[in-house]
Amino acid sequence: MRHLLSPLDFKVEELDELLNLASDIEKNPEKYKHACDGKKLATLFYEPSTRTRLSFESAMLSLGGNVLGFASADSSSASKGESVSDTIRIISCYADICAMRHPKEGAPTVAAEKSSIPVINAGDGGHQHPTQTLTDLMTIRSLKGHLDNLTIGLCGDLKFGRTVHSLINALVRYDNISFVLISPKELQLPDYIRQDVLEANNIPYKEVEQLETSMPELDILYMTRVQRERFFNEDDYVRLKDRYVLTKEKMQYANENMLILHPLPRVNEISVEVDDDPRAVYFKQVQYGVYVRMALILTLLNIKV
Ligand code: CP
């Protein structure tokens, strides 16, 4: 039995297979519409979500399966004090696979230890968000045609942004990747990613505070929101939340092929007027997220079509 807890749980070759499967699902959805007949996906969301929970549910329904679950800790027996370990033992009796989002780093890993069904980490605190990374990789590969030879700008809350942490972990395994880390000093990438992932793999990177001056060299600009829910102090959040706002004017610094990605939800960091720019692909990214989660469910359930 396999889980997906970190983007590193799949080797590069396995990721390629998964992305190929997702592309085939995109082209031939009819072929897969009964692939999960009789199977059940449980979505265990202890933290709010729109995209991740609903895209998992949409993915399972598109495969002919069924879904069950809860959308907040308050509506589950976690509110009565039930542990993640006990909960997963219960869910293992009800479903064939589950996706778990939890505010505590490592909670899906704890669940996987007691689970008799595959566990997918749907975001754990400020740590990792591997299925967002699969979505990001599919978006880049589909629209750029490759995952190597890229300069990627990561902008915003690089400290608490789990999507950024997972994406860096995944991309350093491809050739000729470099990063421009654009953030205020207070929201810089944690040392455990900078040293243990970037420096340990000899990946070129620079840390800057200015967005505009970095844009001309970027192939991808990955915008993120400031993660209000992870701040200890509301004043710090208010001071930092609008530090970066990508506008139509700023887009004149970008090259004509640069893609703008964002895991969403967006708050203020991309002006809505940028949405009409053909380089803005964050809504396409959402659709890729369904295909790649369909491919992931099939892979973890070991279902071949
Ligand atoms: N990208 C993402 O994780 O969005 P949700 O929080 O809405 O699931």
XYZ file of C-alpha atoms and ligand atoms in Angstrom:
313
model
C 0.000 0.000 0.000
C 1.277 3.472 -0.928
C 0.585 6.904 0.508
C 1.418 10.387 -0.787
C 2.783 12.393 2.137
C 5.579 14.344 0.449
C 6.367 15.218 -3.188
C 9.473 13.041 -2.808
C 7.361 9.902 -2.299
C 7.365 9.500 -6.097
C 10.613 9.124 -8.055
C 10.986 11.419 -11.086
C 10.171 8.510 -13.422
C 7.027 7.737 -11.400
C 6.029 11.395 -11.501
C 6.450 11.364 -15.290
C 4.161 8.309 -15.480
C 1.587 10.000 -13.261
C 1.668 13.198 -15.345
C 1.362 11.133 -18.547
C -1.682 9.421 -17.066
C -3.168 12.796 -16.085
C -2.641 14.050 -19.659
C -4.351 10.960 -21.051
C -7.288 11.534 -18.680
C -7.473 15.139 -19.927
C -7.628 13.940 -23.550
C -9.851 10.859 -23.020
C -12.064 11.418 -19.955
C -14.675 8.888 -21.202
C -12.140 6.077 -20.953
C -11.866 6.562 -17.183
C -15.443 7.252 -16.152
C -16.023 3.813 -14.591
C -12.456 3.208 -13.410
C -13.384 3.591 -9.725
C -16.888 2.098 -9.767
C -17.649 0.884 -6.236
C -14.690 2.725 -4.657
C -14.980 5.407 -1.978
C -12.798 8.438 -1.250
C -12.954 10.045 2.207
C -11.991 13.719 2.485
C -10.876 14.513 6.052
C -10.448 18.288 6.179
C -9.544 19.754 9.573
C -8.778 23.097 7.865
C -10.771 25.130 5.307
C -10.416 24.378 1.613
C -12.230 25.062 -1.640
C -9.970 23.694 -4.379
C -8.258 20.739 -2.795
C -11.304 19.130 -1.191
C -13.672 19.774 -4.078
C -11.140 18.807 -6.749
C -10.568 15.498 -4.949
C -14.304 14.953 -4.821
C -14.722 15.961 -8.456
C -11.845 13.633 -9.404
C -13.370 10.619 -7.635
C -16.858 11.315 -9.037
C -15.386 11.621 -12.561
C -13.847 8.175 -12.068
C -17.243 6.679 -11.169
C -16.499 6.426 -7.431
C -18.228 7.927 -4.414
C -17.141 10.424 -1.768
C -17.731 10.972 1.935
C -16.057 13.086 4.563
C -16.046 16.224 6.651
C -15.057 19.791 5.782
C -14.007 21.066 9.213
C -12.723 19.733 12.518
C -15.822 21.221 14.175
C -18.132 18.935 12.233
C -16.167 15.799 13.166
C -15.482 14.033 16.465
C -12.095 15.794 16.554
C -14.131 18.478 18.333
C -14.794 15.912 21.103
C -11.089 15.110 21.376
C -10.713 12.140 19.010
C -7.122 11.680 17.813
C -6.012 11.513 14.176
C -4.753 7.961 14.829
C -8.168 6.784 16.020
C -9.998 8.676 13.284
C -8.013 7.027 10.503
C -8.709 3.555 11.931
C -12.403 4.368 11.703
C -12.185 5.843 8.199
C -10.267 2.753 7.041
C -13.523 0.806 7.667
C -15.559 3.240 5.558
C -13.428 4.155 2.516
C -10.806 2.809 0.099
C -8.586 5.921 0.061
C -8.517 9.240 1.900
C -7.214 12.799 1.513
C -6.386 14.620 4.754
C -5.760 18.310 5.424
C -4.658 19.251 8.925
C -3.236 22.399 10.582
C -0.519 20.366 12.347
C 2.626 19.524 10.407
C 3.024 15.744 10.097
C -0.598 14.812 10.928
C -1.107 12.872 7.643
C 2.136 10.964 8.354
C 0.801 9.980 11.792
C -2.440 8.888 10.124
C -0.588 6.808 7.517
C 1.106 4.794 10.280
C -2.269 3.532 11.548
C -4.124 3.437 8.244
C -5.088 0.399 6.228
C -6.012 2.584 3.212
C -3.798 4.987 1.172
C -3.494 8.422 2.816
C -2.933 11.540 0.705
C -1.527 14.646 2.375
C -3.851 17.445 1.237
C -1.805 20.081 3.119
C -0.279 19.879 6.619
C 0.251 23.202 8.394
C 3.095 25.238 6.904
C 4.907 22.060 5.848
C 3.917 20.412 2.533
C 1.118 20.316 -0.047
C 2.153 17.558 -2.457
C -1.019 17.422 -4.564
C -0.762 21.163 -5.219
C 2.757 20.393 -6.436
C 1.445 17.705 -8.784
C -1.007 20.325 -10.074
C 1.798 22.871 -10.529
C 4.042 20.364 -12.314
C 1.256 19.355 -14.688
C 0.493 23.014 -15.422
C 4.124 23.839 -16.179
C 4.729 20.678 -18.215
C 1.505 21.080 -20.216
C 2.013 24.770 -21.004
C 5.813 24.991 -21.252
C 6.387 21.471 -22.583
C 9.150 20.666 -20.082
C 10.076 20.735 -16.405
C 13.798 21.356 -16.857
C 15.730 24.491 -17.950
C 13.531 26.894 -16.000
C 14.089 29.998 -13.878
C 11.276 30.135 -11.351
C 10.369 33.175 -9.273
C 8.595 32.370 -6.017
C 6.975 35.476 -4.600
C 5.242 36.312 -1.327
C 5.051 34.268 1.852
C 7.909 31.804 1.390
C 8.093 31.133 5.121
C 4.640 29.688 5.734
C 3.645 28.860 2.143
C 3.564 25.053 2.063
C 2.917 25.008 -1.691
C 6.285 26.706 -2.215
C 8.096 24.233 0.041
C 6.669 21.247 -1.814
C 7.292 22.753 -5.258
C 10.957 23.436 -4.498
C 11.409 19.865 -3.235
C 9.944 18.506 -6.459
C 11.659 20.823 -8.970
C 15.227 20.472 -7.716
C 15.225 16.965 -9.192
C 15.035 18.350 -12.767
C 18.007 19.677 -14.788
C 19.081 23.302 -14.962
C 16.549 24.718 -12.508
C 17.200 28.008 -10.695
C 15.085 30.010 -8.287
C 14.556 33.686 -7.519
C 13.081 33.923 -4.010
C 11.127 37.154 -3.757
C 9.915 38.003 -0.254
C 10.264 40.449 2.611
C 12.991 39.452 5.104
C 10.365 38.318 7.632
C 8.839 35.838 5.165
C 11.985 34.302 3.678
C 12.250 30.596 2.941
C 12.943 28.517 6.095
C 16.525 27.296 6.569
C 15.432 23.663 6.359
C 14.465 24.241 2.713
C 17.232 26.700 1.779
C 20.070 24.657 3.234
C 18.782 21.093 3.139
C 17.143 21.250 -0.283
C 18.589 24.122 -2.387
C 22.162 24.200 -1.108
C 22.387 20.435 -0.568
C 21.496 19.933 -4.257
C 23.702 22.821 -5.551
C 20.670 24.617 -6.975
C 21.369 28.240 -7.999
C 19.113 30.698 -6.180
C 19.007 34.295 -5.052
C 16.931 36.026 -2.398
C 15.559 39.460 -3.323
C 12.888 41.832 -2.072
C 11.970 43.572 -5.367
C 9.476 41.901 -7.702
C 9.770 44.158 -10.778
C 13.551 43.938 -11.162
C 13.414 40.133 -10.992
C 10.693 39.654 -13.575
C 12.627 39.904 -16.878
C 14.645 36.743 -16.196
C 11.719 34.531 -15.110
C 10.104 31.673 -17.040
C 7.565 31.130 -14.257
C 6.307 33.569 -11.635
C 4.660 31.666 -8.775
C 2.682 34.146 -6.666
C 1.467 33.256 -3.167
C -0.752 34.930 -0.608
C 0.493 35.883 2.849
C -0.763 33.067 5.098
C -2.762 34.980 7.678
C -3.757 31.825 9.591
C -0.095 31.004 10.395
C 0.810 34.427 11.867
C 1.115 34.841 15.624
C 0.580 38.573 15.419
C -2.174 40.334 13.397
C -0.127 43.583 13.180
C 2.660 41.750 11.342
C 0.121 40.274 8.938
C -1.419 43.683 8.205
C 2.038 45.210 7.645
C 3.102 42.479 5.201
C -0.086 41.398 3.432
C 0.042 43.857 0.521
C 3.804 43.905 0.080
C 3.484 42.412 -3.425
C 0.638 43.196 -5.800
C 1.111 42.068 -9.402
C -0.551 44.632 -11.679
C -0.919 45.143 -15.427
C 1.789 47.844 -15.217
C 4.250 45.478 -13.570
C 3.583 42.816 -16.229
C 5.448 45.011 -18.748
C 8.678 43.827 -17.047
C 7.886 40.169 -17.755
C 9.004 38.346 -20.880
C 6.288 37.388 -23.350
C 6.432 33.685 -22.464
C 6.513 33.995 -18.684
C 3.663 32.093 -17.015
C 1.989 33.332 -13.831
C 0.917 30.536 -11.491
C -0.798 30.852 -8.117
C -2.058 27.971 -5.956
C -5.027 30.182 -4.977
C -6.935 31.432 -3.042
C -5.893 34.904 -4.144
C -6.348 37.812 -1.771
C -4.728 41.012 -3.151
C -1.440 39.776 -4.573
C -2.628 39.623 -8.199
C -4.801 42.422 -9.454
C -7.937 41.097 -11.227
C -6.983 43.089 -14.336
C -4.074 40.638 -14.813
C -6.542 37.738 -15.220
C -7.070 38.602 -18.907
C -3.339 38.444 -19.678
C -2.687 35.208 -21.654
C 0.305 34.572 -19.380
C -2.003 34.308 -16.335
C -2.684 30.562 -16.067
C -3.863 30.188 -12.461
C -7.414 29.292 -13.448
C -6.175 26.701 -15.968
C -4.012 25.378 -13.122
C -7.206 24.581 -11.173
C -8.480 22.354 -14.007
C -5.159 20.503 -14.222
C -5.574 19.838 -10.486
C -8.596 17.628 -11.175
C -6.832 15.523 -13.843
C -3.751 15.019 -11.740
C -5.805 14.010 -8.663
C -7.704 11.510 -10.854
C -4.351 10.082 -11.922
C -3.172 9.977 -8.301
C -6.276 8.123 -7.079
C -5.858 5.513 -9.842
C -2.161 5.135 -9.084
C -2.568 4.734 -5.307
C -5.466 2.293 -5.760
C -3.358 0.454 -8.354
C -6.176 0.582 -10.904
C -5.093 0.178 -14.532
C -7.393 1.295 -17.335
N -4.606 25.631 -3.398
C -5.316 25.228 -2.308
O -4.854 24.407 -1.497
O -6.561 25.784 -2.194
P -7.621 25.432 -1.072
O -7.033 25.904 0.251
O -8.879 26.140 -1.455
O -7.767 23.925 -1.041
